[in-house]
Coordinates of C-alpha atoms in Angstrom, one line a residue:
M1 CA -17.1 -51.5 2.9
P2 CA -19.3 -49.5 5.7
L3 CA -18.6 -51.1 9.0
D4 CA -20.7 -52.5 11.1
T5 CA -23.3 -50.3 12.8
Y6 CA -24.4 -53.0 15.5
T7 CA -21.2 -53.2 17.4
E8 CA -19.8 -50.4 19.5
K9 CA -16.5 -50.2 18.2
P10 CA -16.0 -51.5 14.1
V11 CA -12.8 -50.2 14.7
L12 CA -10.0 -52.0 17.0
Y13 CA -5.9 -51.0 17.3
M14 CA -3.4 -52.8 19.3
A15 CA -2.9 -50.3 22.4
K16 CA 0.2 -49.8 22.5
S17 CA 3.6 -52.4 24.9
E18 CA 4.3 -50.3 27.6
C19 CA 7.9 -49.6 26.3
D20 CA 6.3 -47.8 23.5
R21 CA 4.3 -45.0 25.4
D22 CA 5.9 -42.8 24.4
L23 CA 6.2 -43.8 20.2
A24 CA 4.0 -41.9 18.2
L25 CA 1.6 -43.1 15.4
P26 CA 0.9 -41.2 13.0
I27 CA -0.6 -44.0 11.2
L28 CA -3.7 -44.5 13.7
D29 CA -4.6 -39.9 12.9
E30 CA -5.0 -40.8 9.1
Y31 CA -6.8 -44.3 10.2
K32 CA -9.0 -41.8 12.4
K33 CA -9.5 -39.1 9.5
I34 CA -10.1 -41.8 7.2
I35 CA -12.9 -43.3 9.7
E36 CA -14.4 -40.3 10.5
K37 CA -15.1 -39.4 6.5
H38 CA -16.9 -42.7 6.1
D39 CA -18.4 -43.4 9.1
A40 CA -20.7 -40.7 11.4
R41 CA -19.8 -42.1 14.2
G42 CA -16.0 -41.2 13.4
K43 CA -13.6 -41.4 16.4
A44 CA -16.2 -43.1 18.9
C45 CA -16.3 -45.8 17.4
T46 CA -13.2 -46.7 18.3
G47 CA -11.6 -48.8 20.1
C48 CA -8.0 -50.9 21.5
L49 CA -7.2 -54.2 22.9
E50 CA -3.9 -55.0 24.0
R51 CA -1.2 -57.2 22.5
Y52 CA -2.3 -60.4 22.9
A53 CA -6.0 -59.7 22.8
F54 CA -5.6 -58.4 19.9
Y55 CA -4.1 -60.9 18.3
D56 CA -6.5 -63.4 19.6
K57 CA -9.4 -61.5 17.8
A58 CA -7.1 -61.3 14.7
E59 CA -7.7 -65.4 14.6
Q60 CA -11.2 -65.1 14.7
A61 CA -11.5 -63.4 11.4
C62 CA -12.6 -64.7 8.2
Y63 CA -10.2 -62.1 6.0
I64 CA -6.5 -61.2 6.2
V65 CA -5.6 -58.0 4.2
Q66 CA -2.0 -57.4 3.9
S67 CA -1.6 -54.0 2.9
G68 CA 2.5 -53.3 2.1
E69 CA 1.7 -50.5 5.0
T70 CA 5.3 -51.2 7.3
S71 CA 4.2 -48.8 10.3
Q72 CA 4.3 -49.8 13.9
Y73 CA 0.5 -50.7 15.5
A74 CA -0.4 -50.2 12.0
N75 CA -2.5 -53.3 12.1
I76 CA -6.5 -52.8 12.3
I77 CA -9.8 -55.0 12.3
L78 CA -12.6 -54.0 11.1
Q79 CA -15.8 -55.6 11.0
K80 CA -18.3 -55.4 8.1
G81 CA -21.5 -54.2 8.2
V82 CA -24.3 -54.3 5.6
V83 CA -23.7 -53.8 2.0
K84 CA -27.1 -52.3 0.8
R85 CA -27.5 -52.4 -3.7
N86 CA -28.4 -49.3 -5.5
K87 CA -31.8 -49.2 -6.8

């Protein structure tokens, strides 16, 4: 699924709460590797939202996928781009 090229930050993570500021989040490193592999913008097309702003944005989602991932802060919002037909 291509990410939206007309959106500056088509990948959004939930920012850590203050009480979790020292918490390691290896899942985000995995996400970043995947993004860098499939989108030339790499880390530049990602951003963070404060917890409740993230929830508000998620309420506007067209689709929600529950993957079974259990890591803390593993929620991610992806804004889909245009899927081009192969000729």
